[in-house]
Amino acid sequence: MSYKAKFRVWRGEGGEGKLEDFTVEVNEGEVVLDIIHRLQATQAPDLAVRWNCKAGKCGSCSMEINGRPKLGCMTRMSTFTEDETITVTPMRTFPVIKDLVTDVSFNYQKAREIPSFTPPSGVEPGEYRMQQIDVERSQEFRKCIECFMCNNVCHVIRDHEENKPGFAGPRFLMRIAELDMHPYDVADRKDSAQEEHGLGYCNITKCCTEVCPEHIKITDNALIPMKERVVDRKYDPLVWLGNKIFKR
Ligand code: SF4
Ligand code: F3S
Ligand code: FES
């Protein structure tokens, strides 16, 4: 069964733009990205949208649908009523390149600031031996498809451009936690998490966890444990004594 839906889509570039209204055909089983593609094919050939897999796995088609961050390819039209106006806008935290396409280079910049896995010297690849529990712990974080919807929704940077230099965002604070939990990683992740990557800005509102399409428990399983690790270290009497002696 097909019907005509009302779509309101943000169009613009170079810092300027407005919402444009469309009436567009919807067929059974379609998702929001299908409708955007139909708009391109029939009414707005220059409408810009980023996508790749159409299977919820590449993380490219992040957008805001009725004000909520969503993957366009995983948002079924059947979740809306036929008379509803569906508003599609680009992710708000990142600058718009054109229409629904945002410049997410902030995230890649943050990724580059985090040193990669750092094993102890003298241990060769193939010699690492890990407990299954340690493997499983990071497995959840590795489901991340880098859609950046968690970073998009976090209030620390959503309307606060000034916080961006000092805040890696939930996606990359989770990456730091993943590395810190790795039994063979010897880099100092705790001080840098707090001092360079803004772990202290996170006040565990959990908005990031709510929007994650991979259902990763970012706050409970990565951010809160990382905060505990940082605090443990700060109040560890041996570390405290070491610092005292060292500073003399
Ligand atoms: Fe997207 Fe979830 Fe990865 Fe954040 S943690 S980038 S919301 S998949
Ligand atoms: Fe932001 Fe998630 Fe913390 S939304 S404040 S990083 S719990
Ligand atoms: Fe790949 Fe939507 S197109 S996640």
XYZ file of N, CA and C and ligand atoms in Angstrom:
763
model
N 0.847 -1.205 0.000
C 0.000 0.000 0.000
C 0.882 1.255 0.000
N 0.669 2.128 -0.935
C 1.462 3.359 -0.907
C 0.587 4.548 -0.499
N 1.224 5.572 -0.038
C 0.523 6.790 0.349
C 1.461 7.988 0.131
N 0.940 9.179 0.266
C 1.773 10.380 0.106
C 2.101 10.930 1.500
N 3.410 11.108 1.756
C 3.825 11.639 3.066
C 4.264 13.095 2.922
N 4.133 13.810 4.017
C 4.621 15.203 4.033
C 6.023 15.201 4.644
N 6.986 15.668 3.894
C 8.366 15.741 4.365
C 8.802 17.210 4.413
N 9.506 17.557 5.453
C 10.075 18.903 5.584
C 11.585 18.693 5.738
N 12.335 19.146 4.754
C 13.774 18.824 4.701
C 14.599 20.104 4.740
N 15.652 20.086 5.514
C 16.533 21.262 5.606
C 17.401 21.335 4.366
N 17.380 22.481 3.676
C 18.199 22.683 2.473
C 19.076 23.909 2.674
N 20.311 23.812 2.304
C 21.150 25.001 2.357
C 22.617 24.650 2.438
N 23.451 25.670 2.303
C 24.902 25.493 2.448
C 25.525 26.836 2.793
N 26.786 26.791 3.199
C 27.506 28.025 3.515
C 26.895 28.785 4.686
N 26.370 28.042 5.658
C 25.830 28.685 6.861
C 24.417 29.228 6.705
N 23.841 29.105 5.515
C 22.473 29.595 5.295
C 21.591 28.437 4.861
N 20.314 28.522 5.195
C 19.410 27.472 4.729
C 18.038 27.619 5.328
N 17.124 26.744 4.861
C 15.762 26.786 5.395
C 15.103 25.419 5.183
N 13.987 25.221 5.851
C 13.241 23.975 5.680
C 12.372 24.091 4.436
N 12.374 23.029 3.617
C 11.531 23.016 2.414
C 10.522 21.891 2.518
N 9.296 22.157 2.080
C 8.237 21.145 2.183
C 8.091 20.349 0.891
N 7.848 19.049 1.061
C 7.641 18.164 -0.088
C 6.484 17.216 0.236
N 5.790 16.781 -0.799
C 4.849 15.672 -0.650
C 5.404 14.556 -1.510
N 5.573 13.393 -0.916
C 6.332 12.347 -1.609
C 5.714 10.969 -1.349
N 5.818 10.112 -2.362
C 5.234 8.767 -2.269
C 6.018 7.879 -1.301
N 5.286 7.083 -0.550
C 5.904 6.111 0.365
C 5.298 4.743 0.067
N 6.142 3.723 -0.039
C 5.646 2.356 -0.254
C 5.931 1.494 0.973
N 5.213 0.401 1.034
C 5.345 -0.486 2.190
C 6.798 -0.932 2.380
N 7.244 -0.951 3.608
C 8.581 -1.472 3.929
C 9.701 -0.448 3.774
N 9.374 0.779 3.366
C 10.450 1.742 3.111
C 10.948 2.418 4.401
N 12.175 2.938 4.278
C 12.792 3.671 5.390
C 12.967 5.134 4.960
N 13.316 5.985 5.908
C 13.444 7.425 5.609
C 14.445 7.663 4.476
N 15.556 6.907 4.455
C 16.552 7.119 3.393
C 15.952 6.827 2.008
N 15.053 5.837 1.919
C 14.383 5.566 0.628
C 13.622 6.806 0.165
N 12.993 7.484 1.106
C 12.169 8.646 0.745
C 13.065 9.801 0.308
N 14.198 9.947 0.997
C 15.168 10.988 0.596
C 15.649 10.683 -0.830
N 15.918 9.411 -1.105
C 16.360 9.029 -2.464
C 15.254 9.301 -3.489
N 13.986 9.069 -3.098
C 12.891 9.351 -4.046
C 12.798 10.852 -4.299
N 13.037 11.638 -3.272
C 13.040 13.100 -3.463
C 14.132 13.492 -4.460
N 15.305 12.886 -4.309
C 16.405 13.178 -5.247
C 16.000 12.790 -6.675
N 15.327 11.651 -6.792
C 14.994 11.124 -8.120
C 13.865 11.902 -8.794
N 12.986 12.505 -7.989
C 11.783 13.087 -8.589
C 11.648 14.606 -8.443
N 12.137 15.162 -7.324
C 11.821 16.579 -7.086
C 13.026 17.454 -6.758
N 14.083 16.856 -6.195
C 15.209 17.674 -5.725
C 16.527 16.973 -6.067
N 16.901 16.977 -7.354
C 18.079 16.193 -7.773
C 19.383 16.627 -7.110
N 19.421 17.858 -6.602
C 20.669 18.317 -5.970
C 20.632 18.187 -4.442
N 19.642 17.479 -3.904
C 19.569 17.291 -2.440
C 20.744 16.418 -1.985
N 21.565 16.949 -1.068
C 22.771 16.223 -0.641
C 22.490 15.387 0.599
N 22.883 14.119 0.544
C 22.760 13.214 1.695
C 23.922 12.236 1.630
N 24.487 11.915 2.798
C 25.601 10.961 2.827
C 25.052 9.585 3.224
N 25.406 8.585 2.487
C 24.989 7.224 2.837
C 25.922 6.256 2.134
N 25.869 5.001 2.528
C 26.729 4.039 1.877
C 26.141 2.627 1.875
N 25.904 2.068 3.080
C 25.563 0.633 3.131
C 24.063 0.353 3.074
N 23.266 1.266 3.529
C 21.815 1.071 3.676
C 21.491 -0.184 4.501
N 22.369 -0.455 5.466
C 22.178 -1.638 6.300
C 22.524 -1.359 7.751
N 22.646 -0.086 8.128
C 22.933 0.262 9.522
C 24.338 -0.086 9.962
N 25.274 -0.206 9.018
C 26.618 -0.648 9.398
C 27.744 0.310 9.046
N 27.494 1.306 8.168
C 28.610 2.191 7.789
C 28.634 3.471 8.619
N 27.501 3.802 9.228
C 27.433 4.994 10.078
C 27.388 6.297 9.306
N 27.124 6.250 7.996
C 27.179 7.468 7.175
C 25.908 8.302 7.216
N 24.745 7.656 7.366
C 23.477 8.349 7.103
C 22.866 8.964 8.360
N 23.703 9.351 9.325
C 23.194 10.000 10.542
C 22.514 11.317 10.187
N 21.356 11.535 10.756
C 20.601 12.781 10.522
C 19.672 12.974 11.706
N 18.951 14.069 11.741
C 17.975 14.252 12.823
C 16.583 14.161 12.214
N 15.805 13.235 12.721
C 14.460 13.015 12.197
C 13.481 13.387 13.300
N 12.666 14.380 13.020
C 11.792 14.974 14.044
C 12.592 15.332 15.301
N 13.789 15.866 15.068
C 14.615 16.383 16.160
C 15.429 15.343 16.893
N 15.326 14.073 16.499
C 16.095 13.034 17.201
C 17.146 12.442 16.264
N 18.393 12.277 16.767
C 19.421 11.680 15.911
C 19.047 10.239 15.562
N 19.109 9.927 14.268
C 18.725 8.592 13.776
C 19.554 8.242 12.550
N 19.660 6.951 12.266
C 20.190 6.519 10.975
C 19.014 6.521 9.991
N 19.158 7.248 8.879
C 18.066 7.315 7.903
C 17.715 5.947 7.341
N 18.737 5.085 7.226
C 18.493 3.777 6.604
C 17.868 2.777 7.559
N 17.794 3.117 8.838
C 17.238 2.166 9.812
C 15.948 2.700 10.441
N 15.465 3.820 9.910
C 14.243 4.409 10.481
C 13.075 4.102 9.560
N 12.261 3.163 9.975
C 11.152 2.703 9.131
C 10.049 3.754 9.057
N 9.506 3.916 7.871
C 8.388 4.852 7.703
C 7.170 4.384 8.495
N 7.087 3.097 8.762
C 5.924 2.574 9.502
C 5.916 3.034 10.967
N 7.016 3.677 11.418
C 7.017 4.189 12.792
C 6.324 5.557 12.884
N 5.920 6.116 11.726
C 5.205 7.396 11.717
C 3.769 7.171 11.239
N 2.887 8.060 11.630
C 1.526 7.964 11.094
C 1.515 8.601 9.698
N 0.550 8.200 8.872
C 0.523 8.665 7.482
C 0.263 10.168 7.359
N -0.386 10.751 8.357
C -0.687 12.186 8.259
C 0.363 13.069 8.955
N 1.415 12.440 9.464
C 2.452 13.177 10.209
C 3.400 13.893 9.232
N 3.813 15.107 9.589
C 4.880 15.757 8.812
C 6.218 15.317 9.402
N 7.081 14.790 8.551
C 8.373 14.270 9.034
C 9.458 15.289 8.698
N 10.102 15.787 9.729
C 11.119 16.823 9.540
C 12.506 16.191 9.590
N 13.294 16.428 8.543
C 14.639 15.837 8.460
C 15.660 16.971 8.384
N 16.573 16.976 9.341
C 17.586 18.044 9.406
C 18.975 17.414 9.599
N 20.024 18.153 9.291
C 21.373 17.599 9.494
C 21.721 17.546 10.985
N 22.738 16.767 11.351
C 23.197 16.726 12.750
C 23.605 18.140 13.158
N 23.146 18.549 14.349
C 23.304 19.958 14.724
C 24.690 20.316 15.240
N 25.405 19.334 15.774
C 26.680 19.639 16.435
C 27.825 19.917 15.461
N 27.643 19.491 14.211
C 28.728 19.623 13.235
C 28.320 20.596 12.119
N 29.291 21.317 11.551
C 28.942 22.301 10.514
C 28.339 21.627 9.281
N 27.376 22.296 8.683
C 26.731 21.742 7.485
C 27.604 22.025 6.264
N 27.811 20.993 5.457
C 28.470 21.204 4.153
C 27.387 21.579 3.146
N 26.371 20.724 3.050
C 25.217 21.021 2.175
C 24.043 20.148 2.601
N 22.903 20.730 2.727
C 21.651 20.016 3.052
C 21.812 19.103 4.279
N 21.802 17.780 4.045
C 21.856 16.856 5.191
C 23.275 16.368 5.483
N 24.246 16.878 4.733
C 25.629 16.413 4.893
C 26.406 17.358 5.812
N 26.928 16.794 6.901
C 27.698 17.624 7.835
C 29.184 17.299 7.735
N 29.984 18.241 8.188
C 31.433 18.062 8.225
C 31.781 17.449 9.588
N 32.060 16.146 9.593
C 32.322 15.454 10.868
C 33.824 15.329 11.153
N 34.632 16.193 10.550
C 36.081 16.064 10.733
C 36.510 16.291 12.187
N 35.680 16.989 12.993
C 35.950 17.107 14.440
C 36.253 15.724 15.027
N 35.446 14.755 14.648
C 35.583 13.412 15.222
C 36.902 12.746 14.817
N 37.308 12.957 13.567
C 38.561 12.338 13.117
C 39.763 13.026 13.774
N 39.602 14.321 14.001
C 40.649 15.050 14.722
C 40.824 14.452 16.118
N 39.696 14.218 16.804
C 39.746 13.645 18.157
C 40.342 12.245 18.113
N 39.992 11.469 17.105
C 40.530 10.101 16.985
C 42.059 10.144 16.887
N 42.561 11.115 16.121
C 44.021 11.218 15.939
C 44.741 11.627 17.214
N 44.024 12.289 18.124
C 44.674 12.764 19.363
C 44.898 11.635 20.374
N 44.290 10.481 20.134
C 44.404 9.376 21.097
C 45.469 8.395 20.615
N 46.556 8.228 21.390
C 47.598 7.281 20.964
C 47.013 5.886 20.788
N 47.482 5.176 19.772
C 46.936 3.846 19.489
C 47.382 2.836 20.555
N 46.916 1.626 20.454
C 47.257 0.537 21.372
C 48.775 0.473 21.569
N 49.186 0.473 22.823
C 50.621 0.533 23.138
C 51.013 -0.672 24.001
N 51.488 -1.754 23.365
C 51.867 -2.938 24.153
C 53.214 -2.739 24.838
N 53.509 -3.531 25.874
C 54.814 -3.392 26.537
C 55.938 -3.793 25.579
N 57.100 -3.177 25.749
C 58.201 -3.547 24.859
C 58.628 -4.982 25.164
N 59.049 -5.670 24.157
C 59.520 -7.047 24.354
C 58.432 -8.085 24.177
N 57.158 -7.648 24.080
C 56.096 -8.624 23.821
C 55.713 -8.493 22.348
N 55.887 -9.565 21.614
C 55.637 -9.525 20.177
C 54.175 -9.851 19.883
N 53.649 -9.316 18.778
C 52.304 -9.740 18.368
C 52.268 -11.268 18.263
N 51.236 -11.866 18.770
C 51.149 -13.335 18.792
C 51.510 -13.878 20.159
N 52.126 -13.028 20.975
C 52.484 -13.476 22.337
C 51.511 -12.948 23.389
N 50.543 -12.156 22.954
C 49.586 -11.628 23.929
C 48.685 -12.760 24.403
N 48.485 -12.855 25.683
C 47.548 -13.839 26.242
C 46.574 -13.085 27.123
N 45.291 -13.186 26.774
C 44.269 -12.428 27.513
C 43.230 -13.377 28.073
N 42.643 -12.971 29.204
C 41.502 -13.700 29.738
C 40.284 -13.422 28.858
N 39.401 -14.393 28.763
C 38.195 -14.207 27.959
C 37.385 -12.993 28.428
N 37.366 -12.785 29.747
C 36.565 -11.666 30.280
C 37.076 -10.310 29.751
N 38.402 -10.205 29.565
C 38.964 -8.958 29.036
C 38.639 -8.792 27.555
N 38.569 -9.914 26.845
C 38.206 -9.867 25.426
C 36.759 -9.393 25.313
N 35.904 -9.981 26.148
C 34.471 -9.667 26.058
C 34.177 -8.211 26.433
N 34.941 -7.695 27.381
C 34.676 -6.344 27.855
C 34.805 -5.317 26.725
N 35.842 -5.464 25.903
C 36.018 -4.474 24.831
C 35.200 -4.810 23.594
N 34.696 -6.040 23.540
C 33.921 -6.447 22.362
C 32.720 -5.524 22.131
N 32.068 -5.161 23.224
C 30.891 -4.289 23.118
C 31.278 -2.954 22.453
N 32.402 -2.382 22.877
C 32.810 -1.079 22.345
C 33.183 -1.175 20.865
N 33.635 -2.358 20.467
C 34.071 -2.534 19.076
C 32.908 -2.664 18.105
N 31.695 -2.672 18.628
C 30.528 -2.691 17.734
C 30.271 -1.309 17.135
N 30.983 -0.291 17.650
C 30.758 1.091 17.204
C 30.898 1.221 15.682
N 29.917 1.852 15.042
C 29.971 2.058 13.579
C 30.375 3.500 13.232
N 30.773 4.260 14.243
C 31.201 5.652 14.063
C 30.167 6.481 13.278
N 28.936 6.407 13.763
C 27.883 7.247 13.188
C 27.935 8.643 13.805
N 28.606 8.773 14.942
C 28.808 10.033 15.669
C 27.522 10.660 16.193
N 26.484 9.856 16.314
C 25.242 10.396 16.888
C 25.406 10.637 18.388
N 26.266 9.854 19.049
C 26.500 10.085 20.485
C 27.188 11.430 20.684
N 28.203 11.709 19.864
C 28.877 13.002 19.973
C 27.921 14.137 19.596
N 27.055 13.875 18.614
C 26.104 14.902 18.159
C 25.143 15.299 19.276
N 24.756 14.332 20.095
C 23.694 14.623 21.065
C 24.233 15.082 22.425
N 25.532 14.913 22.641
C 26.067 15.261 23.974
C 26.016 16.777 24.193
N 25.372 17.176 25.276
C 25.153 18.605 25.539
C 26.457 19.369 25.743
N 27.534 18.662 26.078
C 28.806 19.365 26.338
C 29.265 20.128 25.089
N 29.006 19.550 23.915
C 29.439 20.230 22.677
C 28.287 20.594 21.747
N 27.068 20.097 22.025
C 25.958 20.306 21.055
C 25.712 21.792 20.775
N 25.704 22.599 21.804
C 25.526 24.038 21.578
C 26.691 24.826 22.148
N 27.821 24.152 22.295
C 28.974 24.814 22.926
C 30.240 24.554 22.116
N 30.353 25.320 21.065
C 31.515 25.227 20.191
C 32.813 25.375 21.005
N 32.734 26.220 22.048
C 33.928 26.522 22.830
C 34.449 25.304 23.606
N 33.609 24.282 23.811
C 34.063 23.091 24.546
C 34.745 22.059 23.648
N 34.599 22.247 22.330
C 35.098 21.206 21.417
C 36.610 20.930 21.539
N 37.457 21.967 21.676
C 38.887 21.651 21.735
C 39.259 20.721 22.903
N 38.545 20.826 24.019
C 38.931 20.043 25.206
C 38.061 18.846 25.493
N 37.241 18.410 24.537
C 36.321 17.311 24.834
C 36.284 16.338 23.657
N 36.676 15.106 23.925
C 36.736 14.113 22.854
C 35.358 13.593 22.473
N 34.373 13.772 23.368
C 33.033 13.242 23.097
C 32.942 11.781 23.515
N 31.703 11.310 23.717
C 31.529 9.946 24.219
C 32.181 8.877 23.358
N 32.148 9.035 22.021
C 32.723 7.979 21.182
C 34.201 7.761 21.520
N 34.948 8.858 21.676
C 36.386 8.674 21.868
C 36.779 8.552 23.335
N 35.941 9.002 24.240
C 36.185 8.679 25.652
C 35.983 7.169 25.843
N 35.040 6.616 25.094
C 34.836 5.159 25.127
C 36.054 4.424 24.570
N 36.648 4.981 23.532
C 37.865 4.383 22.947
C 39.013 4.393 23.979
N 39.116 5.508 24.714
C 40.159 5.584 25.745
C 39.890 4.532 26.820
N 38.616 4.382 27.222
C 38.273 3.376 28.233
C 38.610 1.979 27.728
N 38.311 1.736 26.459
C 38.594 0.421 25.863
C 40.092 0.102 25.957
N 40.914 1.096 25.635
C 42.363 0.888 25.681
C 42.854 0.746 27.118
N 42.272 1.539 28.025
C 42.695 1.471 29.425
C 42.353 0.111 30.047
N 41.269 -0.501 29.562
C 40.854 -1.804 30.099
C 41.641 -2.957 29.467
N 42.420 -2.641 28.428
C 43.171 -3.707 27.746
C 44.363 -4.118 28.620
N 44.477 -5.390 28.971
C 45.551 -5.792 29.902
C 46.956 -5.582 29.354
N 47.093 -5.410 28.029
C 48.437 -5.248 27.465
C 48.738 -3.805 27.064
N 47.835 -2.893 27.382
C 48.111 -1.504 26.999
C 48.841 -0.809 28.148
N 49.992 -0.202 27.848
C 50.783 0.412 28.919
C 50.805 1.945 28.854
N 50.105 2.521 27.878
C 50.084 3.995 27.795
C 49.284 4.552 28.970
N 49.622 5.779 29.365
C 48.876 6.385 30.463
C 47.601 7.019 29.921
N 46.513 6.335 30.105
C 45.224 6.823 29.574
C 44.484 7.672 30.604
N 44.753 7.456 31.894
C 43.900 8.068 32.923
C 44.111 9.575 33.010
N 45.355 10.007 33.143
C 45.614 11.450 33.247
C 45.164 12.167 31.987
N 45.467 11.558 30.818
C 45.114 12.246 29.577
C 43.600 12.282 29.382
N 42.888 11.235 29.832
C 41.421 11.255 29.719
C 40.866 12.472 30.443
N 41.396 12.706 31.613
C 40.891 13.794 32.451
C 41.393 15.152 31.971
N 42.706 15.210 31.686
C 43.299 16.520 31.446
C 43.239 16.985 29.990
N 43.332 16.031 29.045
C 43.346 16.445 27.630
C 42.032 16.171 26.913
N 41.322 15.126 27.340
C 40.146 14.716 26.557
C 38.818 15.007 27.238
N 38.845 15.686 28.383
C 37.622 16.249 28.958
C 36.666 15.267 29.611
N 37.197 14.173 30.170
C 36.300 13.217 30.840
C 35.470 13.896 31.934
N 36.074 14.878 32.596
C 35.383 15.580 33.682
C 34.167 16.392 33.222
N 34.113 16.743 31.937
C 32.943 17.477 31.423
C 31.692 16.609 31.445
N 31.888 15.310 31.314
C 30.738 14.391 31.222
C 30.064 14.300 32.582
N 28.802 14.701 32.628
C 28.075 14.570 33.890
C 26.996 13.481 33.791
N 27.366 12.440 33.047
C 26.610 11.181 32.901
C 25.107 11.368 32.658
N 24.782 12.252 31.729
C 23.369 12.439 31.373
C 22.817 11.260 30.564
N 23.711 10.469 29.987
C 23.349 9.241 29.249
C 22.617 9.486 27.929
N 22.570 10.714 27.446
C 21.929 10.954 26.141
C 22.662 10.158 25.059
N 23.982 10.040 25.198
C 24.770 9.302 24.206
C 24.299 7.853 24.122
N 24.126 7.234 25.282
C 23.697 5.824 25.325
C 22.321 5.664 24.687
N 21.452 6.629 24.944
C 20.075 6.532 24.426
C 20.011 6.494 22.909
N 20.929 7.204 22.233
C 20.815 7.290 20.774
C 21.681 6.271 20.035
N 22.496 5.504 20.739
C 23.445 4.615 20.050
C 22.701 3.515 19.279
N 22.865 3.469 17.950
C 22.139 2.455 17.181
C 22.654 1.042 17.432
N 23.853 0.924 17.982
C 24.404 -0.399 18.309
C 24.080 -0.805 19.744
N 23.314 0.028 20.423
C 22.901 -0.239 21.813
C 24.097 -0.498 22.743
N 25.183 0.226 22.492
C 26.343 0.124 23.377
C 26.026 0.922 24.639
N 26.292 0.346 25.789
C 26.032 1.067 27.045
C 27.243 1.963 27.324
N 27.304 3.048 26.543
C 28.491 3.921 26.562
C 28.731 4.459 27.977
N 27.686 4.962 28.597
C 27.861 5.612 29.907
C 28.170 4.579 30.992
N 27.345 3.551 31.087
C 27.496 2.596 32.196
C 28.749 1.729 32.062
N 29.072 1.338 30.826
C 30.165 0.369 30.666
C 31.501 0.990 30.292
N 31.498 2.243 29.810
C 32.781 2.869 29.434
C 33.068 4.128 30.252
N 32.126 5.086 30.253
C 32.439 6.395 30.841
C 32.489 6.339 32.370
N 31.496 5.702 32.989
C 31.512 5.635 34.464
C 32.702 4.796 34.955
N 32.941 3.595 34.375
C 34.150 2.858 34.800
C 35.436 3.658 34.608
N 35.514 4.446 33.519
C 36.731 5.243 33.297
C 36.852 6.325 34.358
N 35.722 6.935 34.718
C 35.749 7.937 35.789
C 36.226 7.275 37.087
N 35.744 6.062 37.362
C 36.158 5.364 38.597
C 37.652 5.061 38.579
N 38.160 4.683 37.417
C 39.586 4.389 37.311
C 40.429 5.634 37.582
N 39.965 6.771 37.061
C 40.693 8.035 37.261
C 40.682 8.398 38.744
N 39.524 8.256 39.383
C 39.405 8.621 40.801
C 40.220 7.659 41.656
N 40.132 6.361 41.345
C 40.900 5.355 42.105
C 42.359 5.733 42.145
N 42.826 6.139 40.978
C 44.239 6.447 40.868
C 44.592 7.695 41.673
N 43.670 8.675 41.604
C 43.932 9.927 42.307
C 44.023 9.698 43.817
N 43.159 8.784 44.301
C 43.126 8.575 45.753
C 43.858 7.320 46.199
N 44.551 6.682 45.277
C 45.336 5.505 45.647
C 46.493 5.965 46.544
N 46.587 5.451 47.811
C 47.630 5.953 48.732
C 49.038 5.748 48.194
N 49.261 4.670 47.440
C 50.616 4.428 46.925
C 50.972 5.456 45.851
N 49.977 5.773 44.979
C 50.224 6.788 43.950
C 50.461 8.134 44.619
N 49.670 8.419 45.646
C 49.788 9.685 46.379
C 51.192 9.812 46.973
N 51.664 8.703 47.617
C 52.983 8.716 48.243
C 54.077 8.887 47.187
N 53.887 8.146 46.061
C 54.857 8.229 44.958
C 54.973 9.654 44.448
N 53.813 10.300 44.286
C 53.814 11.679 43.790
C 54.526 12.602 44.765
N 54.277 12.382 46.062
C 54.900 13.213 47.101
C 56.415 13.115 47.011
N 56.899 11.853 46.970
C 58.348 11.629 46.958
C 58.947 12.217 45.684
N 58.236 11.944 44.557
C 58.735 12.387 43.259
C 58.842 13.908 43.186
N 57.853 14.573 43.827
C 57.818 16.036 43.705
C 58.829 16.733 44.610
N 59.412 15.978 45.546
C 60.346 16.636 46.466
C 61.599 17.135 45.775
Fe 27.447 5.730 16.931
Fe 27.178 4.277 19.168
Fe 29.571 4.490 17.985
Fe 28.510 6.586 19.219
S 29.166 4.670 20.182
S 29.532 6.608 17.245
S 26.341 6.326 18.795
S 27.747 3.515 17.154
Fe 27.630 13.520 27.209
Fe 27.124 10.935 27.370
Fe 28.373 12.128 29.302
S 25.797 12.493 26.554
S 27.533 14.158 29.325
S 29.110 11.909 27.274
S 26.924 10.498 29.496
Fe 25.125 2.914 6.248
Fe 22.836 4.076 6.990
S 23.714 4.002 4.998
S 24.374 3.181 8.258
